[in-house]
XYZ file of C-alpha atoms in Angstrom:
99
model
C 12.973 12.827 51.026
C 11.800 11.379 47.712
C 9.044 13.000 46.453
C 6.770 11.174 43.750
C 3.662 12.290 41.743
C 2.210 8.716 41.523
C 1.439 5.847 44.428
C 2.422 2.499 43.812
C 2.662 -0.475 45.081
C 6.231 -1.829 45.732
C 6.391 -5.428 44.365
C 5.183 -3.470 41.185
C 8.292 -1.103 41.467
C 10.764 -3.533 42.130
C 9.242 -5.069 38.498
C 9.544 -2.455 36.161
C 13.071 -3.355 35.184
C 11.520 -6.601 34.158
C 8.466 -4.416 32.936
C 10.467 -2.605 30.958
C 12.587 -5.364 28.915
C 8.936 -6.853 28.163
C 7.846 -3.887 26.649
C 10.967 -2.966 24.580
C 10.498 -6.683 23.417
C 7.133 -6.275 22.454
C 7.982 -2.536 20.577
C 11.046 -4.564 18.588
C 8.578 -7.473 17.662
C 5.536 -5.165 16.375
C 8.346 -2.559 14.909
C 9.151 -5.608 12.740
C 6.046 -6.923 11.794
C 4.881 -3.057 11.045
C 7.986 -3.447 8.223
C 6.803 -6.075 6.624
C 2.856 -5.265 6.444
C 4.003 -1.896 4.872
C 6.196 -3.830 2.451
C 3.765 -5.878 1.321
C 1.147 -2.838 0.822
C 0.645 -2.276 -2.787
C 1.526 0.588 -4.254
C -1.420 3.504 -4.269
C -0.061 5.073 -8.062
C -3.264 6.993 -8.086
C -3.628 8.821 -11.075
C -1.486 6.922 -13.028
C -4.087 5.124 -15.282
C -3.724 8.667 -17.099
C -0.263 8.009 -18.178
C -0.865 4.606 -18.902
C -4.324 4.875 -20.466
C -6.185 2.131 -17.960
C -9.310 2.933 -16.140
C -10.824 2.497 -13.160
C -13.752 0.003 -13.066
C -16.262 -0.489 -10.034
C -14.396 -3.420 -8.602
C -10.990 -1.416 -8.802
C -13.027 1.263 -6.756
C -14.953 -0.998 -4.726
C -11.999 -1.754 -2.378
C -13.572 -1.897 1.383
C -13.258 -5.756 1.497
C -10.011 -5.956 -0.691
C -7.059 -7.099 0.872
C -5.449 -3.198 0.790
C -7.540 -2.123 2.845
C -7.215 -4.973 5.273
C -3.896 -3.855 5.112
C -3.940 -0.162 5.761
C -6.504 -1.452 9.229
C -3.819 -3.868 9.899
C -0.989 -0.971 9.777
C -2.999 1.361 11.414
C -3.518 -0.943 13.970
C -0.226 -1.771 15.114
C 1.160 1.556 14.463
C -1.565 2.643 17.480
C -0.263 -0.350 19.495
C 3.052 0.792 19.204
C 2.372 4.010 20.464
C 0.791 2.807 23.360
C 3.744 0.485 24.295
C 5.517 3.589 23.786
C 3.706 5.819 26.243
C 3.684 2.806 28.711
C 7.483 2.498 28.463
C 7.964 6.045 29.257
C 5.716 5.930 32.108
C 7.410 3.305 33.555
C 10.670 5.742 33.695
C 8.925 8.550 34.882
C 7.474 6.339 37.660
C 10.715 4.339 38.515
C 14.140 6.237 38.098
C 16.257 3.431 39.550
C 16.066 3.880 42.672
């Protein structure tokens, strides 16, 4: 006698292999595309204008439009979407052990 915490419906069951391979897809894909918005983050060298003797001016503070921080949304973003996948992947196992 199998015992299982959560109900579900067998067609869905008998598709979590499939399920699965979808979702490892999707986690490789955004893993990748997570890489390459990081990489192409500029630097944050705050404090630096010190050493070098720049300053800050407002437009160098005013950056809520500025393509960095579109950047840092767009990384947060997928990061969070990756963790979801993530969760969802793992709930899949716990759900179907191969039975």
């Amino acid at each position: 006698m199998s015992f299982s915490f959560v109900s579900v419906a067998g067609w869905i069951v008998d598709s979590f292999p499939i399920i699965r391979i979808v979702l490892i897809s999707l986690m490789v894909l955004l893993a990748l595309a997570l890489i390459v918005v990081i990489m192409f983050q500029p630097s944050s060298s705050s404090g630096m204008g010190a050493l070098t003797g720049t300053r800050d001016t407002f437009y160098s503070k005013d950056k809520s439009k500025s393509l960095e921080s579109v950047m840092k949304k767009i990384t947060v973003i997928l990061g969070i979407i990756e963790g979801v996948l993530a969760i969802l992947f793992f709930v899949t196992l716990f759900i179907y052990r191969g039975n």
